[in-house]
Amino acid sequence: MNAELITLQEVVFGYDRRKPAVIEGFNLSIYEGSITAILGPNGVGKTTLLKLVLGWLKPWSGKIHLNGKPLEHYSRREMGKQIALIPQSEHTPFEYSVLEYVLLGRTPYMPPLGLPSSSDEMIAYEALEQAGIAHLSDHSIIGLSGGERQLVLVARALAQQTKILLLDEPTSHLDLSNKHRLVNILQRLKENGTTILMTTHEPDIALALSNQTILIANGRILAAGPTDEVVNSGSLTQVYHLPIKIINLDGKKQVLWL
């Protein structure tokens, strides 16, 4: 079995101690070279979980470890070399070019107030090519479509060259063609040893990509384990509160809601 990269032990978190916790008693292991999908409807704590793993939020109780080391023992620069995030969306206050924006992924490797090197620029351009948007490198990020901006966020994370990649609803702004492109990118990253933790409310994405799936509802883990075992008609019906059926089509599982 591959090594555990990220572990959560009895993690509890909320935004207001006068209200119920958003994350309640999470125990979770993320293994090296795997893709883990956090699956559940909107508002159940999926994004909060990613922010906890990044160290942006501190648990009320419980422990989070990265490579066996407590998360709080890492500096922000060290974390930036370990974990990259692809958020659902991101406000951009300045009119960066696409290449300039992707170069922000090189920040953990640059000295304070330092400028990108030619090597940084080459890595950023290769990330744009990998995301399929190198032709946009000189375009302003302000004028891009939602799908194009999502792929720029993908490229920025690729330029960060981390061993762990977190994705928050990565397909939410993508059309079918770009969704297919992203799935292929993630599959290649997994083959090259990248560990991926992603949230989604699309069971089809979990079935297409993940080794392990965690089903969440109301801040609690309902089921966790190999995706083929966890993602089934009964569990999805329980999580989404509507009749769901999984069928096999040309050797692939497809999700139908009835």
Short mmCIF file of C-alpha atoms in Angstrom, two decimals:
data_model
loop_
_atom_site.label_atom_id
_atom_site.label_comp_id
_atom_site.label_asym_id
_atom_site.label_seq_id
_atom_site.Cartn_x
_atom_site.Cartn_y
_atom_site.Cartn_z
CA MET A 1 0.00 0.00 0.00
CA ASN A 2 1.20 3.50 -0.80
CA ALA A 3 2.22 5.84 2.00
CA GLU A 4 -0.28 8.11 3.72
CA LEU A 5 0.37 11.72 2.71
CA ILE A 6 -2.53 13.43 4.47
CA THR A 7 -4.34 12.21 7.56
CA LEU A 8 -7.25 13.70 9.47
CA GLN A 9 -7.93 12.39 12.97
CA GLU A 10 -11.24 13.23 14.66
CA VAL A 11 -11.31 16.66 13.02
CA VAL A 12 -14.12 18.97 14.12
CA PHE A 13 -14.62 22.47 12.69
CA GLY A 14 -17.28 25.16 12.51
CA TYR A 15 -17.45 28.86 11.75
CA ASP A 16 -19.42 29.78 14.87
CA ARG A 17 -19.10 27.93 18.17
CA ARG A 18 -22.67 28.89 19.04
CA LYS A 19 -23.85 26.75 16.11
CA PRO A 20 -23.38 23.10 15.13
CA ALA A 21 -20.03 22.16 13.60
CA VAL A 22 -19.70 22.10 9.82
CA ILE A 23 -17.21 19.21 9.95
CA GLU A 24 -17.91 16.64 12.64
CA GLY A 25 -15.40 13.97 13.66
CA PHE A 26 -13.65 13.42 10.33
CA ASN A 27 -11.17 10.54 10.06
CA LEU A 28 -9.56 10.38 6.64
CA SER A 29 -6.40 9.09 4.94
CA ILE A 30 -5.17 10.28 1.54
CA TYR A 31 -2.59 7.97 -0.04
CA GLU A 32 0.35 8.84 -2.25
CA GLY A 33 -0.40 8.68 -5.98
CA SER A 34 -4.16 8.31 -5.53
CA ILE A 35 -7.17 10.33 -6.59
CA THR A 36 -9.72 10.81 -3.83
CA ALA A 37 -13.12 12.32 -4.56
CA ILE A 38 -15.11 14.09 -1.84
CA LEU A 39 -18.65 13.67 -3.08
CA GLY A 40 -21.81 15.30 -1.82
CA PRO A 41 -24.40 18.02 -2.47
CA ASN A 42 -23.71 21.73 -2.10
CA GLY A 43 -23.22 23.12 1.39
CA VAL A 44 -22.14 19.95 3.22
CA GLY A 45 -18.57 21.01 4.04
CA LYS A 46 -16.55 19.92 0.99
CA THR A 47 -14.82 23.27 0.41
CA THR A 48 -14.30 23.70 4.15
CA LEU A 49 -12.47 20.38 4.19
CA LEU A 50 -10.02 21.58 1.52
CA LYS A 51 -9.35 24.79 3.46
CA LEU A 52 -8.57 22.72 6.54
CA VAL A 53 -6.11 20.56 4.59
CA LEU A 54 -4.44 23.73 3.26
CA GLY A 55 -4.11 25.11 6.77
CA TRP A 56 -6.28 28.13 5.93
CA LEU A 57 -8.69 27.07 8.67
CA LYS A 58 -7.79 25.60 12.06
CA PRO A 59 -9.85 22.72 13.46
CA TRP A 60 -11.73 23.18 16.71
CA SER A 61 -10.33 19.80 17.71
CA GLY A 62 -8.51 16.88 16.12
CA LYS A 63 -5.29 16.69 14.14
CA ILE A 64 -4.25 17.05 10.51
CA HIS A 65 -0.88 15.67 9.38
CA LEU A 66 1.03 16.10 6.12
CA ASN A 67 3.78 13.53 5.53
CA GLY A 68 3.44 12.54 9.17
CA LYS A 69 4.08 16.09 10.39
CA PRO A 70 1.43 18.29 12.05
CA LEU A 71 0.13 20.83 9.55
CA GLU A 72 0.81 23.77 11.86
CA HIS A 73 4.55 22.99 11.75
CA TYR A 74 4.78 23.98 8.07
CA SER A 75 5.47 27.54 6.95
CA ARG A 76 3.32 29.07 4.21
CA ARG A 77 6.23 28.77 1.74
CA GLU A 78 6.73 25.10 2.65
CA MET A 79 3.01 24.46 2.17
CA GLY A 80 3.16 26.19 -1.21
CA LYS A 81 5.78 23.69 -2.34
CA GLN A 82 3.72 20.75 -1.10
CA ILE A 83 0.11 21.52 -2.04
CA ALA A 84 -1.52 23.46 -4.89
CA LEU A 85 -5.19 24.45 -5.02
CA ILE A 86 -7.50 24.85 -7.99
CA PRO A 87 -10.49 26.79 -6.57
CA GLN A 88 -13.95 26.99 -8.12
CA SER A 89 -13.31 30.61 -9.03
CA GLU A 90 -11.12 33.48 -7.96
CA HIS A 91 -11.51 37.26 -8.01
CA THR A 92 -8.75 38.96 -10.00
CA PRO A 93 -8.29 42.63 -9.03
CA PHE A 94 -5.52 43.34 -11.58
CA GLU A 95 -5.42 42.95 -15.34
CA TYR A 96 -2.79 40.24 -15.52
CA SER A 97 -1.96 38.54 -18.76
CA VAL A 98 -2.64 34.82 -18.67
CA LEU A 99 1.09 34.04 -18.52
CA GLU A 100 1.65 36.54 -15.70
CA TYR A 101 -1.18 34.96 -13.73
CA VAL A 102 0.15 31.44 -14.21
CA LEU A 103 3.59 32.66 -13.07
CA LEU A 104 2.02 33.33 -9.64
CA GLY A 105 2.26 29.57 -9.18
CA ARG A 106 6.04 29.96 -9.02
CA THR A 107 5.85 32.28 -5.97
CA PRO A 108 6.90 29.62 -3.38
CA TYR A 109 10.17 29.18 -5.27
CA MET A 110 11.07 32.86 -5.63
CA PRO A 111 12.77 35.07 -3.02
CA PRO A 112 10.65 37.83 -1.41
CA LEU A 113 10.03 40.61 -3.96
CA GLY A 114 11.97 38.55 -6.52
CA LEU A 115 11.10 38.39 -10.22
CA PRO A 116 10.42 35.18 -12.17
CA SER A 117 13.47 33.65 -13.81
CA SER A 118 13.63 32.36 -17.38
CA SER A 119 13.22 28.88 -15.88
CA ASP A 120 10.03 29.99 -14.09
CA GLU A 121 8.68 31.40 -17.37
CA MET A 122 9.44 28.14 -19.17
CA ILE A 123 7.66 26.11 -16.47
CA ALA A 124 4.64 28.43 -16.63
CA TYR A 125 4.45 28.19 -20.41
CA GLU A 126 4.69 24.38 -20.25
CA ALA A 127 1.79 24.43 -17.75
CA LEU A 128 -0.26 26.49 -20.21
CA GLU A 129 0.48 23.96 -22.93
CA GLN A 130 -0.51 21.11 -20.64
CA ALA A 131 -3.82 22.85 -19.91
CA GLY A 132 -4.35 23.43 -23.63
CA ILE A 133 -4.43 27.23 -23.43
CA ALA A 134 -0.95 28.31 -24.51
CA HIS A 135 -2.58 30.34 -27.32
CA LEU A 136 -4.07 32.59 -24.61
CA SER A 137 -0.74 33.41 -22.93
CA ASP A 138 -0.76 37.10 -23.94
CA HIS A 139 -4.49 37.64 -23.39
CA SER A 140 -5.84 39.61 -20.44
CA ILE A 141 -7.36 37.34 -17.82
CA ILE A 142 -10.21 39.84 -17.38
CA GLY A 143 -11.70 39.09 -20.81
CA LEU A 144 -11.70 35.30 -20.57
CA SER A 145 -14.78 33.11 -20.39
CA GLY A 146 -15.57 31.21 -17.20
CA GLY A 147 -14.24 27.97 -18.69
CA GLU A 148 -11.03 29.61 -19.88
CA ARG A 149 -10.45 31.17 -16.46
CA GLN A 150 -10.90 27.76 -14.86
CA LEU A 151 -8.21 26.31 -17.13
CA VAL A 152 -5.90 29.22 -16.22
CA LEU A 153 -6.33 28.21 -12.55
CA VAL A 154 -5.43 24.66 -13.56
CA ALA A 155 -2.29 25.91 -15.34
CA ARG A 156 -1.25 28.02 -12.34
CA ALA A 157 -1.50 24.96 -10.08
CA LEU A 158 0.51 22.88 -12.57
CA ALA A 159 3.21 25.57 -12.61
CA GLN A 160 3.47 25.21 -8.83
CA GLN A 161 4.84 21.68 -9.36
CA THR A 162 3.56 20.18 -6.11
CA LYS A 163 3.17 16.55 -5.11
CA ILE A 164 -0.41 17.16 -3.93
CA LEU A 165 -3.19 18.86 -5.87
CA LEU A 166 -6.50 19.98 -4.36
CA LEU A 167 -9.43 20.78 -6.64
CA ASP A 168 -12.70 22.38 -5.57
CA GLU A 169 -15.54 21.49 -7.97
CA PRO A 170 -13.06 21.65 -10.88
CA THR A 171 -15.59 20.94 -13.65
CA SER A 172 -18.26 23.40 -12.53
CA HIS A 173 -17.48 26.01 -15.24
CA LEU A 174 -16.34 23.68 -18.02
CA ASP A 175 -18.15 22.58 -21.15
CA LEU A 176 -17.99 18.91 -22.20
CA SER A 177 -14.85 19.35 -24.32
CA ASN A 178 -12.88 21.11 -21.59
CA LYS A 179 -14.23 18.72 -18.96
CA HIS A 180 -12.81 15.86 -21.02
CA ARG A 181 -9.50 17.74 -21.28
CA LEU A 182 -9.33 18.21 -17.50
CA VAL A 183 -10.10 14.54 -16.84
CA ASN A 184 -7.20 13.59 -19.14
CA ILE A 185 -4.86 16.04 -17.38
CA LEU A 186 -5.73 14.60 -13.97
CA GLN A 187 -5.28 11.04 -15.19
CA ARG A 188 -1.81 11.90 -16.52
CA LEU A 189 -0.89 13.60 -13.25
CA LYS A 190 -1.95 10.52 -11.32
CA GLU A 191 0.17 8.31 -13.61
CA ASN A 192 3.14 10.58 -12.83
CA GLY A 193 2.64 10.18 -9.08
CA THR A 194 0.65 13.30 -8.15
CA THR A 195 -1.76 12.82 -5.27
CA ILE A 196 -5.15 14.43 -5.95
CA LEU A 197 -7.96 15.35 -3.57
CA MET A 198 -11.00 16.82 -5.26
CA THR A 199 -14.49 17.86 -4.26
CA THR A 200 -17.37 17.36 -6.63
CA HIS A 201 -21.12 17.00 -6.69
CA GLU A 202 -20.88 15.03 -9.96
CA PRO A 203 -20.81 11.26 -9.30
CA ASP A 204 -19.78 10.65 -12.92
CA ILE A 205 -16.52 12.53 -12.29
CA ALA A 206 -15.80 10.43 -9.20
CA LEU A 207 -16.47 7.23 -11.15
CA ALA A 208 -14.25 8.35 -14.05
CA LEU A 209 -11.25 9.42 -11.98
CA SER A 210 -11.03 8.40 -8.36
CA ASN A 211 -9.59 5.39 -6.57
CA GLN A 212 -11.29 6.36 -3.33
CA THR A 213 -14.52 8.26 -2.70
CA ILE A 214 -15.72 9.91 0.50
CA LEU A 215 -19.47 10.53 0.67
CA ILE A 216 -20.42 13.51 2.86
CA ALA A 217 -23.80 14.67 4.10
CA ASN A 218 -24.55 17.18 6.86
CA GLY A 219 -20.89 17.50 7.82
CA ARG A 220 -20.39 13.79 8.42
CA ILE A 221 -18.77 11.01 6.42
CA LEU A 222 -21.49 8.56 5.39
CA ALA A 223 -19.20 6.17 3.53
CA ALA A 224 -15.55 5.96 2.50
CA GLY A 225 -13.62 3.43 0.49
CA PRO A 226 -12.90 2.23 -3.06
CA THR A 227 -15.03 4.19 -5.51
CA ASP A 228 -16.58 1.10 -7.13
CA GLU A 229 -17.87 0.02 -3.72
CA VAL A 230 -18.92 3.40 -2.30
CA VAL A 231 -20.57 4.99 -5.34
CA ASN A 232 -23.72 2.95 -5.90
CA SER A 233 -27.41 3.61 -6.44
CA GLY A 234 -28.31 3.22 -2.78
CA SER A 235 -25.60 5.50 -1.38
CA LEU A 236 -26.22 8.24 -3.96
CA THR A 237 -29.96 8.10 -3.36
CA GLN A 238 -29.29 8.57 0.36
CA VAL A 239 -26.91 11.51 -0.18
CA TYR A 240 -28.91 13.41 -2.80
CA HIS A 241 -32.42 12.52 -1.59
CA LEU A 242 -33.75 11.50 -5.00
CA PRO A 243 -33.90 8.18 -6.88
CA ILE A 244 -30.56 7.51 -8.61
CA LYS A 245 -29.60 4.54 -10.73
CA ILE A 246 -26.15 3.50 -11.99
CA ILE A 247 -25.99 1.66 -15.33
CA ASN A 248 -23.16 0.17 -17.35
CA LEU A 249 -22.72 1.66 -20.81
CA ASP A 250 -19.94 0.33 -23.03
CA GLY A 251 -18.09 -0.89 -19.95
CA LYS A 252 -18.36 2.40 -18.06
CA LYS A 253 -20.66 3.27 -15.18
CA GLN A 254 -23.12 6.09 -15.83
CA VAL A 255 -25.29 7.86 -13.27
CA LEU A 256 -28.97 8.52 -13.99
CA TRP A 257 -31.29 10.51 -11.75
CA LEU A 258 -34.94 9.54 -12.09
#
